[in-house]
Amino acid sequence: MGNCFSDDAVGRSAAGATPFSQNNTSNTAVDCFLLSRGYRGLYSQIELSFSASNLRDRDVFSQSDPMVVIYTKGRDGKLEELDRTEVIQNSLNPKWIHKLKITYLFEVVQTLVFFVYDVDTQYQNLGVKMLKLDEQQYLGEATCVLSEIVTKSERSLTLDLVYREESTSSTHTHHRGKFTVHAEECVSSKTTTEMILRCSDLEHKDLFSRIDPFLVISKTVESKSSIPVCKTEVIKNDLNPTWKPVFLNMQQVGSKDSPLIIECYNFNNNGKHELIGKVQKSLVELEKLSFSGEGENLFLLPSAGHDYHIKVLKSQLFVDKFSESVQQTFLDYIAGGYEMNFMVAVDFTASNGNPRLPDSLHFIDPSGRPNSYQRAIIEVGEVLQFYDSDKRFPAWGFGARPIDGPVSHCFNLNGSSHYCEVEGTQGILMAYTSALHNVSLAGPTLFGPVVNNAALIASQSLASGGRKYFVLLIITDGVVTDLQETKDALVKASDLPLSILIVGVGGADFKEMEVLDADKGERLESTTGRVASRDIVQFVPFRDVQGGGISVVQELLAEIPHQFLTYIRSRDVQPNS
């Protein structure tokens, strides 16, 4: 994970992968700037090892000689081969030495498929990559999701090895032994470098405005382009800033000798941040700067179309602290028993349109094509379900009038007056469809009651010593009308183990909604003047993802591990061993 820390004393801060302060909050303008340049969130390298037991023996005069072929399955069902193990001779209980290294992505359902083959003796002098699989004897297959493995306490998952026999009329399956996958997070994903950086004599180009500097640290890749891995907080009106400690993960950086580009920008509210100057140094060179106490001059490259040399500035970068350590990661807490609990709230206000008509946002397509509400539930639920052991999810509706009742701004989606939970993501979808037939769409759009209900569940869990973190998904088609009441609820909830994802569907103008997302780094403030201890809200209009590619909902989910670590580390909670 690329890590940055910021204690936002000035109302603008960093959004790094392992922040270490309860005052850490996301600076949307800077985050959008980083995302546009390829920055992504959680980055953990996982090493998978494989074993099997009680394999089917297909050889006549000896035991099988098994090999594993590992695939990843896409959302379209297509398989893509990732790797192959070595061949283990004469074994029905093999333990393969070859490991698969794979990047774990929290926000994506990473489906893995394992095929086990008995390799014919005549082919065993060939490299495994050269083997034609249709010439080997198929022993069976197993399927799982990477999240299922890393959430186990021992990070080991044992699966039934299934043998499929295809006939003209049906497909028969038989259990042919067990297949075990074990995951280890690579040490380099935990090795972290901590630095305190400062600059001196930054040049102030605009006499009529202040300079609000922040740093972006990027690594270079083979294409000579750069990928941001870290940023600092924004410091207001300071030509000699010292930033809070930044934490760089070794896995994401590459190595201590890999060149890094440290750029200093002047923050602008419109997101068009002005480059002040840059430095290119490896971690080894930055460590030497720390030991010597000397500074390195910032420079600017010549502009396109201009023929002049690199401009060296009088501004300098100093490394006031440099140290290395091993940090507990998100996966350490998950394997140590922490769970993430999914909650959802659906907007049933009249502005969605009559659910029986095709132009309604709540229209249930007879073809089975999901509407935007269903898609958001599926995309978030299918990721979070693996981090919740009982898979019982609180689900609410708001802005509707249940049968023979007044308008409710937080009613149980399952129709019960006693409990709000449903079974799994499919349970949410079924309760949502049922509610469309049992409520009358009304209004206005109020978030406060739903946020307060979610906060109550989180606070009760915290009070009872529960090791749980809650994620509330609010799906809405309109602008919130109880803005200040919602702010009050969010400020209060910012002290709890809770994150809130707000997805806007339809074509409404959601500009006011972005206020809840602490846009431009300004933290929410309650009626009493209390400021939120951290940013717990992420908002996105769902229409932005209609063109395909990586879903913006996935981008929102990518922030959850960081918000979890912000909360957990601010309270110095250690994972169970």
Coordinates of N, CA, C and O in Angstrom, one line a residue, residues 74-235:
G74 N -13.1 -14.0 -15.3 CA -13.7 -12.7 -15.4 C -15.2 -12.6 -15.2 O -15.8 -13.7 -15.0
R75 N -15.8 -11.5 -15.1 CA -17.2 -11.3 -14.9 C -18.0 -12.0 -16.0 O -19.2 -12.4 -15.9
D76 N -17.4 -12.1 -17.2 CA -18.0 -12.7 -18.4 C -17.9 -14.2 -18.4 O -18.4 -14.9 -19.3
G77 N -17.2 -14.8 -17.4 CA -17.1 -16.2 -17.2 C -15.8 -16.7 -18.0 O -15.5 -17.9 -17.8
K78 N -15.1 -15.9 -18.7 CA -13.9 -16.4 -19.4 C -12.8 -16.6 -18.5 O -12.6 -15.9 -17.5
L79 N -12.0 -17.7 -18.8 CA -10.8 -18.0 -17.9 C -9.6 -17.5 -18.6 O -9.4 -17.6 -19.8
E80 N -8.7 -17.0 -17.8 CA -7.4 -16.5 -18.2 C -6.3 -17.2 -17.4 O -6.3 -17.1 -16.1
E81 N -5.4 -17.9 -18.0 CA -4.4 -18.7 -17.3 C -3.4 -17.7 -16.6 O -2.9 -16.8 -17.3
L82 N -3.1 -17.9 -15.3 CA -2.2 -17.1 -14.6 C -0.8 -17.8 -14.4 O 0.2 -17.2 -14.6
D83 N -0.9 -19.1 -14.2 CA 0.4 -19.8 -13.9 C 0.2 -21.3 -13.8 O -1.0 -21.8 -13.8
R84 N 1.3 -22.1 -13.7 CA 1.3 -23.5 -13.5 C 2.3 -23.9 -12.5 O 3.4 -23.3 -12.4
T85 N 2.0 -24.9 -11.7 CA 3.0 -25.4 -10.8 C 3.9 -26.4 -11.4 O 3.7 -26.8 -12.6
E86 N 4.8 -26.9 -10.7 CA 5.6 -28.0 -11.2 C 4.8 -29.3 -11.1 O 3.8 -29.4 -10.5
V87 N 5.4 -30.4 -11.7 CA 4.8 -31.7 -11.6 C 5.3 -32.5 -10.4 O 6.6 -32.5 -10.3
I88 N 4.5 -33.0 -9.6 CA 4.9 -33.8 -8.4 C 4.7 -35.3 -8.9 O 3.6 -35.7 -9.2
Q89 N 5.8 -36.1 -8.9 CA 5.7 -37.4 -9.3 C 5.2 -38.4 -8.3 O 5.6 -38.3 -7.1
N90 N 4.4 -39.3 -8.7 CA 3.9 -40.4 -7.9 C 3.3 -40.0 -6.5 O 3.8 -40.4 -5.5
S91 N 2.3 -39.1 -6.5 CA 1.7 -38.6 -5.3 C 0.2 -38.3 -5.4 O -0.2 -37.7 -6.4
L92 N -0.5 -38.9 -4.5 CA -1.9 -38.6 -4.4 C -2.2 -37.5 -3.3 O -3.4 -37.1 -3.2
N93 N -1.2 -37.1 -2.6 CA -1.3 -36.0 -1.6 C -0.2 -35.0 -1.8 O 0.7 -34.8 -0.9
P94 N -0.1 -34.4 -2.9 CA 1.0 -33.5 -3.3 C 1.0 -32.2 -2.5 O -0.1 -31.6 -2.2
K95 N 2.2 -31.6 -2.3 CA 2.4 -30.3 -1.8 C 3.3 -29.6 -2.8 O 4.5 -29.9 -2.9
W96 N 2.8 -28.7 -3.6 CA 3.6 -28.1 -4.6 C 4.5 -27.0 -4.1 O 4.1 -26.3 -3.2
I97 N 5.7 -26.9 -4.6 CA 6.6 -25.9 -4.1 C 6.4 -24.5 -4.8 O 6.5 -23.5 -4.2
H98 N 6.0 -24.6 -6.1 CA 5.9 -23.4 -6.8 C 4.7 -22.5 -6.3 O 3.6 -23.0 -6.0
K99 N 5.0 -21.2 -6.1 CA 4.0 -20.3 -5.5 C 3.5 -19.4 -6.6 O 4.2 -19.0 -7.6
L100 N 2.3 -18.9 -6.4 CA 1.7 -17.9 -7.3 C 1.7 -16.5 -6.6 O 1.1 -16.4 -5.5
K101 N 2.3 -15.5 -7.2 CA 2.2 -14.2 -6.6 C 1.1 -13.4 -7.3 O 1.0 -13.4 -8.6
I102 N 0.2 -12.8 -6.6 CA -1.0 -12.1 -7.1 C -1.3 -10.9 -6.3 O -1.0 -10.9 -5.1
T103 N -1.7 -9.8 -7.0 CA -2.0 -8.6 -6.3 C -3.4 -8.6 -5.8 O -4.4 -8.9 -6.5
Y104 N -3.6 -8.5 -4.5 CA -4.9 -8.5 -3.8 C -5.6 -7.1 -4.0 O -5.0 -6.1 -3.7
L105 N -6.8 -7.1 -4.5 CA -7.6 -5.9 -4.7 C -8.9 -6.0 -3.9 O -9.7 -6.8 -4.2
F106 N -9.0 -5.2 -2.8 CA -10.2 -5.3 -2.0 C -11.4 -5.1 -2.7 O -12.5 -5.8 -2.5
E107 N -11.4 -4.1 -3.7 CA -12.7 -3.7 -4.3 C -13.2 -4.6 -5.5 O -14.2 -4.3 -6.0
V108 N -12.4 -5.6 -5.8 CA -12.7 -6.5 -6.9 C -13.0 -7.9 -6.4 O -12.2 -8.4 -5.6
V109 N -14.0 -8.6 -7.0 CA -14.2 -10.0 -6.7 C -13.2 -10.8 -7.6 O -13.4 -10.8 -8.8
Q110 N -12.1 -11.3 -7.1 CA -11.1 -12.0 -7.8 C -11.4 -13.5 -7.7 O -11.0 -14.2 -6.8
T111 N -12.0 -14.0 -8.8 CA -12.4 -15.5 -8.8 C -11.2 -16.3 -9.4 O -10.7 -16.0 -10.4
L112 N -10.8 -17.3 -8.6 CA -9.7 -18.2 -9.0 C -10.2 -19.6 -9.3 O -11.1 -20.1 -8.6
V113 N -9.7 -20.2 -10.4 CA -10.1 -21.5 -10.7 C -8.8 -22.4 -10.8 O -7.9 -22.0 -11.4
F114 N -8.9 -23.6 -10.2 CA -7.7 -24.4 -10.1 C -8.0 -25.8 -10.8 O -9.0 -26.4 -10.4
F115 N -7.3 -26.1 -11.9 CA -7.4 -27.4 -12.5 C -6.2 -28.3 -12.2 O -5.1 -27.8 -12.3
V116 N -6.5 -29.5 -11.8 CA -5.4 -30.4 -11.5 C -5.4 -31.5 -12.6 O -6.4 -32.1 -12.9
Y117 N -4.2 -31.7 -13.1 CA -3.9 -32.7 -14.2 C -2.9 -33.7 -13.7 O -2.0 -33.4 -13.0
D118 N -3.1 -34.9 -14.2 CA -2.1 -36.0 -14.1 C -1.2 -35.9 -15.4 O -1.8 -36.2 -16.5
V119 N 0.0 -35.6 -15.3 CA 0.9 -35.3 -16.4 C 1.5 -36.7 -16.9 O 2.1 -37.4 -16.1
D120 N 1.3 -37.0 -18.1 CA 1.8 -38.3 -18.7 C 3.3 -38.3 -18.6 O 3.9 -37.3 -18.9
T121 N 3.8 -39.5 -18.3 CA 5.3 -39.6 -18.1 C 6.1 -39.1 -19.4 O 7.1 -38.5 -19.2
Q122 N 5.6 -39.4 -20.5 CA 6.3 -39.1 -21.8 C 6.5 -37.6 -22.0 O 7.3 -37.1 -22.8
Y123 N 5.7 -36.8 -21.2 CA 5.8 -35.3 -21.4 C 6.6 -34.6 -20.3 O 6.7 -33.4 -20.3
Q124 N 7.0 -35.4 -19.3 CA 7.6 -34.8 -18.1 C 8.9 -34.1 -18.3 O 9.4 -33.4 -17.4
N125 N 9.6 -34.4 -19.4 CA 10.9 -33.7 -19.7 C 10.6 -32.3 -20.3 O 11.6 -31.5 -20.4
L126 N 9.4 -32.0 -20.6 CA 9.1 -30.7 -21.1 C 8.8 -29.7 -20.0 O 8.4 -30.1 -18.9
G127 N 9.0 -28.4 -20.2 CA 8.7 -27.4 -19.3 C 7.2 -27.4 -19.1 O 6.4 -27.6 -20.1
V128 N 6.7 -27.1 -17.9 CA 5.2 -27.1 -17.7 C 4.5 -26.1 -18.7 O 3.3 -26.4 -19.0
K129 N 5.1 -25.1 -19.0 CA 4.4 -24.1 -19.9 C 4.3 -24.7 -21.3 O 3.4 -24.2 -22.1
M130 N 5.0 -25.7 -21.7 CA 5.0 -26.3 -23.0 C 3.9 -27.4 -23.1 O 3.6 -27.9 -24.2
L131 N 3.4 -27.9 -21.9 CA 2.5 -29.0 -21.9 C 1.1 -28.6 -22.6 O 0.6 -27.6 -22.3
K132 N 0.6 -29.5 -23.4 CA -0.7 -29.3 -24.0 C -1.7 -30.0 -23.0 O -1.6 -31.2 -22.8
L133 N -2.6 -29.2 -22.5 CA -3.4 -29.7 -21.4 C -4.4 -30.8 -21.9 O -4.8 -31.7 -21.2
D134 N -4.8 -30.7 -23.2 CA -5.7 -31.7 -23.7 C -5.0 -33.1 -23.9 O -5.7 -34.1 -24.1
E135 N -3.7 -33.2 -23.7 CA -3.0 -34.4 -23.7 C -2.7 -35.0 -22.4 O -2.1 -36.1 -22.2
Q136 N -3.2 -34.3 -21.3 CA -3.0 -34.7 -19.9 C -4.3 -35.2 -19.4 O -5.4 -34.9 -19.9
Q137 N -4.2 -36.0 -18.3 CA -5.5 -36.6 -17.7 C -6.0 -35.6 -16.7 O -5.3 -35.2 -15.7
Y138 N -7.2 -35.2 -16.9 CA -7.9 -34.3 -16.0 C -8.3 -35.0 -14.7 O -9.0 -36.0 -14.7
L139 N -7.9 -34.4 -13.5 CA -8.2 -35.0 -12.2 C -9.4 -34.3 -11.5 O -10.0 -34.9 -10.6
G140 N -9.6 -33.0 -11.8 CA -10.6 -32.3 -11.1 C -10.3 -30.8 -11.0 O -9.2 -30.4 -11.5
E141 N -11.3 -30.1 -10.5 CA -11.1 -28.6 -10.4 C -11.8 -28.1 -9.2 O -12.6 -28.7 -8.5
A142 N -11.3 -26.9 -8.8 CA -11.9 -26.2 -7.6 C -11.9 -24.7 -7.9 O -11.1 -24.2 -8.7
T143 N -12.9 -24.0 -7.3 CA -13.1 -22.6 -7.5 C -13.3 -21.8 -6.2 O -13.9 -22.4 -5.3
C144 N -12.7 -20.7 -6.1 CA -12.9 -19.8 -4.9 C -12.6 -18.4 -5.3 O -12.2 -18.1 -6.4
V145 N -12.9 -17.5 -4.3 CA -12.6 -16.1 -4.5 C -11.4 -15.7 -3.6 O -11.4 -16.3 -2.4
L146 N -10.5 -14.9 -4.0 CA -9.3 -14.6 -3.2 C -9.7 -14.1 -1.8 O -9.0 -14.4 -0.8
S147 N -10.8 -13.3 -1.8 CA -11.2 -12.8 -0.5 C -11.6 -13.9 0.5 O -11.4 -13.7 1.7
E148 N -12.1 -15.0 0.0 CA -12.4 -16.1 0.9 C -11.2 -16.7 1.6 O -11.3 -17.2 2.7
I149 N -10.1 -16.6 0.9 CA -8.8 -17.2 1.5 C -8.3 -16.2 2.5 O -8.0 -16.6 3.7
V150 N -8.1 -14.9 2.2 CA -7.5 -14.0 3.1 C -8.3 -13.7 4.3 O -7.7 -13.1 5.3
T151 N -9.6 -14.0 4.3 CA -10.4 -13.7 5.5 C -10.4 -14.9 6.5 O -10.9 -14.7 7.6
K152 N -9.8 -16.0 6.1 CA -9.7 -17.1 7.1 C -8.6 -16.8 8.1 O -7.6 -16.2 7.8
S153 N -8.9 -17.3 9.3 CA -7.9 -17.0 10.4 C -6.5 -17.5 10.1 O -5.5 -16.8 10.5
E154 N -6.4 -18.7 9.5 CA -5.1 -19.2 9.1 C -4.7 -18.9 7.7 O -3.7 -19.4 7.2
R155 N -5.6 -18.2 7.0 CA -5.4 -17.8 5.6 C -5.3 -19.1 4.7 O -4.5 -19.1 3.7
S156 N -6.0 -20.1 5.1 CA -6.0 -21.4 4.3 C -7.4 -21.8 4.1 O -8.3 -21.7 5.0
L157 N -7.7 -22.2 2.9 CA -9.1 -22.6 2.5 C -9.0 -23.9 1.8 O -8.2 -24.1 0.8
T158 N -9.7 -24.9 2.3 CA -9.8 -26.2 1.7 C -11.1 -26.4 0.9 O -12.2 -26.2 1.5
L159 N -11.0 -26.8 -0.3 CA -12.1 -27.0 -1.2 C -12.2 -28.4 -1.7 O -11.3 -29.2 -1.7
D160 N -13.5 -28.8 -2.0 CA -13.7 -30.0 -2.7 C -13.2 -30.0 -4.1 O -13.5 -29.0 -4.8
L161 N -12.4 -31.0 -4.5 CA -12.0 -31.1 -5.9 C -13.0 -31.8 -6.6 O -13.4 -33.0 -6.3
V162 N -13.6 -31.1 -7.6 CA -14.8 -31.7 -8.3 C -14.4 -32.2 -9.7 O -13.6 -31.5 -10.4
Y163 N -14.8 -33.4 -10.0 CA -14.6 -34.0 -11.3 C -15.9 -33.9 -12.1 O -16.9 -34.4 -11.7
R164 N -15.8 -33.2 -13.3 CA -17.0 -33.0 -14.1 C -17.0 -34.0 -15.3 O -16.0 -34.1 -16.0
E165 N -18.1 -34.7 -15.4 CA -18.3 -35.6 -16.6 C -19.5 -35.0 -17.4 O -20.6 -34.9 -17.0
E166 N -19.1 -34.6 -18.6 CA -20.2 -34.0 -19.5 C -20.8 -35.0 -20.3 O -20.2 -35.9 -21.0
S167 N -22.1 -35.0 -20.3 CA -22.9 -35.9 -21.2 C -23.7 -35.1 -22.1 O -23.8 -33.9 -22.0
T168 N -24.5 -35.8 -23.0 CA -25.3 -35.0 -23.9 C -26.5 -34.3 -23.2 O -27.0 -33.3 -23.7
S169 N -26.9 -34.8 -22.1 CA -28.1 -34.3 -21.4 C -27.8 -33.4 -20.2 O -28.6 -32.5 -19.9
S170 N -26.7 -33.7 -19.5 CA -26.4 -33.0 -18.3 C -24.9 -33.1 -17.9 O -24.2 -33.8 -18.5
T171 N -24.6 -32.3 -16.9 CA -23.2 -32.3 -16.4 C -23.2 -32.9 -15.0 O -23.9 -32.4 -14.1
H172 N -22.5 -34.0 -14.8 CA -22.4 -34.7 -13.5 C -21.1 -34.3 -12.8 O -20.1 -34.2 -13.5
T173 N -21.2 -34.2 -11.5 CA -20.0 -33.9 -10.8 C -19.7 -34.9 -9.7 O -20.7 -35.4 -9.1
H174 N -18.5 -35.2 -9.4 CA -18.1 -36.1 -8.4 C -16.9 -35.5 -7.6 O -16.0 -34.9 -8.2
H175 N -16.9 -35.7 -6.3 CA -15.8 -35.2 -5.4 C -14.7 -36.1 -5.6 O -14.8 -37.4 -5.3
R176 N -13.5 -35.6 -5.9 CA -12.3 -36.4 -6.1 C -11.1 -35.9 -5.3 O -10.1 -35.5 -5.8
G177 N -11.3 -35.7 -4.0 CA -10.3 -35.3 -3.1 C -10.5 -33.9 -2.7 O -11.5 -33.2 -2.9
K178 N -9.5 -33.4 -2.0 CA -9.5 -32.0 -1.4 C -8.3 -31.2 -2.0 O -7.3 -31.7 -2.3
F179 N -8.6 -29.9 -2.1 CA -7.6 -29.0 -2.7 C -7.5 -27.8 -1.7 O -8.5 -27.2 -1.3
T180 N -6.3 -27.5 -1.2 CA -6.1 -26.4 -0.2 C -5.2 -25.3 -0.8 O -4.2 -25.6 -1.4
V181 N -5.7 -24.1 -0.6 CA -4.9 -22.9 -1.0 C -4.6 -22.1 0.3 O -5.4 -21.9 1.2
H182 N -3.3 -21.8 0.4 CA -2.8 -21.0 1.6 C -2.2 -19.7 1.1 O -1.5 -19.6 0.1
A183 N -2.6 -18.6 1.7 CA -2.1 -17.2 1.3 C -1.2 -16.6 2.4 O -1.4 -16.8 3.6
E184 N -0.1 -16.0 1.9 CA 0.8 -15.2 2.7 C 1.0 -13.9 2.1 O 1.2 -13.8 0.9
E185 N 0.8 -12.8 2.9 CA 1.1 -11.5 2.5 C 2.6 -11.3 2.4 O 3.3 -11.6 3.4
C186 N 3.1 -10.9 1.3 CA 4.5 -10.7 1.1 C 5.1 -9.7 2.1 O 4.4 -8.7 2.3
V187 N 6.3 -10.0 2.6 CA 6.9 -9.1 3.6 C 7.0 -7.7 3.1 O 6.9 -6.7 3.8
S188 N 7.3 -7.6 1.8 CA 7.5 -6.3 1.2 C 6.3 -5.4 1.2 O 6.3 -4.2 1.2
S189 N 5.1 -6.1 1.4 CA 3.8 -5.3 1.5 C 3.7 -4.7 2.8 O 2.8 -3.8 3.0
K190 N 4.5 -5.2 3.8 CA 4.4 -4.7 5.2 C 5.5 -3.8 5.5 O 5.4 -3.0 6.5
T191 N 6.6 -3.9 4.8 CA 7.8 -3.0 5.1 C 7.6 -1.6 4.7 O 7.3 -1.3 3.5
T192 N 7.7 -0.7 5.6 CA 7.3 0.7 5.4 C 8.4 1.6 5.8 O 9.1 1.5 6.8
T193 N 8.6 2.6 4.9 CA 9.5 3.7 5.2 C 8.8 4.9 5.6 O 7.9 5.4 5.0
E194 N 9.2 5.5 6.8 CA 8.6 6.7 7.3 C 9.5 7.9 7.1 O 10.7 7.8 7.4
M195 N 9.0 8.9 6.5 CA 9.8 10.1 6.3 C 9.1 11.4 6.7 O 7.8 11.5 6.6
I196 N 9.8 12.4 7.2 CA 9.3 13.7 7.4 C 10.0 14.6 6.4 O 11.2 14.7 6.5
L197 N 9.2 15.2 5.6 CA 9.7 16.1 4.5 C 9.4 17.5 4.7 O 8.3 17.8 5.2
R198 N 10.3 18.4 4.4 CA 10.0 19.8 4.4 C 10.7 20.5 3.3 O 11.6 20.0 2.6
C199 N 10.2 21.7 2.9 CA 10.8 22.5 1.9 C 11.1 23.9 2.4 O 10.5 24.3 3.4
S200 N 12.1 24.5 1.8 CA 12.5 25.9 2.2 C 12.4 26.8 1.0 O 12.7 26.3 -0.2
D201 N 12.1 28.0 1.2 CA 12.1 29.1 0.1 C 11.4 28.7 -1.1 O 11.8 28.9 -2.2
L202 N 10.1 28.2 -0.9 CA 9.3 28.0 -2.1 C 9.0 29.3 -2.8 O 8.7 30.3 -2.2
E203 N 9.0 29.2 -4.1 CA 8.8 30.4 -4.9 C 7.3 30.7 -5.0 O 6.5 29.9 -5.3
H204 N 7.0 32.0 -4.7 CA 5.6 32.4 -4.8 C 5.4 33.2 -6.0 O 5.8 34.4 -6.2
K205 N 4.7 32.5 -7.0 CA 4.6 33.1 -8.4 C 3.5 34.2 -8.5 O 3.6 35.1 -9.3
D206 N 2.5 34.0 -7.6 CA 1.4 35.0 -7.7 C 1.4 35.9 -6.5 O 1.1 35.4 -5.4
L207 N 1.6 37.1 -6.7 CA 1.7 38.1 -5.6 C 0.4 38.3 -4.9 O 0.3 38.8 -3.8
F208 N -0.7 38.0 -5.6 CA -2.1 38.3 -5.1 C -2.8 37.1 -4.4 O -3.9 37.2 -4.1
S209 N -2.1 36.0 -4.3 CA -2.7 34.8 -3.7 C -1.6 34.1 -2.9 O -0.4 34.3 -3.1
R210 N -2.1 33.3 -1.9 CA -1.2 32.6 -1.1 C -0.7 31.3 -1.7 O -1.3 30.9 -2.7
I211 N 0.3 30.7 -1.2 CA 0.8 29.4 -1.6 C 0.4 28.4 -0.6 O 0.6 28.5 0.6
D212 N -0.3 27.3 -1.1 CA -0.8 26.2 -0.2 C -0.1 24.9 -0.7 O -0.7 24.2 -1.5
P213 N 1.1 24.6 -0.3 CA 1.9 23.5 -0.9 C 1.5 22.1 -0.4 O 1.1 21.9 0.8
F214 N 1.6 21.1 -1.3 CA 1.6 19.7 -0.9 C 2.5 18.9 -1.8 O 2.9 19.4 -2.9
L215 N 2.9 17.7 -1.4 CA 3.8 16.9 -2.2 C 3.1 15.7 -2.7 O 2.2 15.1 -2.1
V216 N 3.5 15.3 -3.9 CA 3.1 14.0 -4.5 C 4.3 13.2 -4.8 O 5.3 13.7 -5.5
I217 N 4.4 12.0 -4.3 CA 5.5 11.1 -4.6 C 5.1 10.0 -5.6 O 4.1 9.4 -5.4
S218 N 5.8 9.9 -6.6 CA 5.5 8.9 -7.7 C 6.7 8.0 -8.0 O 7.8 8.4 -7.7
K219 N 6.4 6.8 -8.5 CA 7.4 5.9 -9.0 C 7.4 5.9 -10.5 O 6.4 6.2 -11.1
T220 N 8.6 5.7 -11.1 CA 8.7 5.6 -12.5 C 8.5 4.2 -13.0 O 8.9 3.2 -12.2
V221 N 7.9 4.0 -14.1 CA 7.7 2.6 -14.7 C 8.5 2.5 -16.0 O 9.1 3.5 -16.5
E222 N 8.4 1.3 -16.6 CA 9.2 1.0 -17.8 C 8.9 2.0 -18.9 O 9.8 2.3 -19.7
S223 N 7.7 2.4 -19.0 CA 7.3 3.3 -20.1 C 7.8 4.8 -19.9 O 7.6 5.7 -20.7
K224 N 8.6 5.0 -18.8 CA 9.2 6.3 -18.5 C 8.1 7.2 -17.9 O 8.4 8.4 -17.6
S225 N 6.9 6.7 -17.8 CA 5.8 7.5 -17.2 C 5.9 7.3 -15.6 O 6.7 6.5 -15.1
S226 N 5.1 8.1 -14.9 CA 5.2 8.0 -13.4 C 3.8 7.7 -12.9 O 2.8 8.1 -13.5
I227 N 3.8 6.9 -11.8 CA 2.5 6.5 -11.1 C 2.5 7.0 -9.7 O 3.4 6.7 -8.9
P228 N 1.6 7.9 -9.3 CA 1.6 8.4 -7.9 C 1.4 7.3 -6.9 O 0.5 6.4 -7.1
V229 N 2.1 7.3 -5.8 CA 1.9 6.3 -4.8 C 1.7 6.9 -3.4 O 1.3 6.2 -2.5
C230 N 1.8 8.2 -3.3 CA 1.6 8.9 -2.0 C 1.5 10.4 -2.2 O 1.9 10.9 -3.2
K231 N 0.8 11.0 -1.2 CA 0.8 12.5 -1.2 C 0.7 12.9 0.3 O 0.3 12.2 1.1
T232 N 1.1 14.2 0.5 CA 1.0 14.7 1.8 C -0.3 15.5 1.9 O -1.0 15.7 1.0
E233 N -0.5 16.1 3.1 CA -1.6 17.0 3.3 C -1.2 18.4 2.7 O 0.0 18.6 2.3
V234 N -2.2 19.2 2.5 CA -2.0 20.6 2.0 C -1.7 21.5 3.2 O -2.5 21.5 4.2
I235 N -0.7 22.3 3.2 CA -0.4 23.2 4.2 C -0.7 24.7 3.7 O -0.2 25.0 2.6

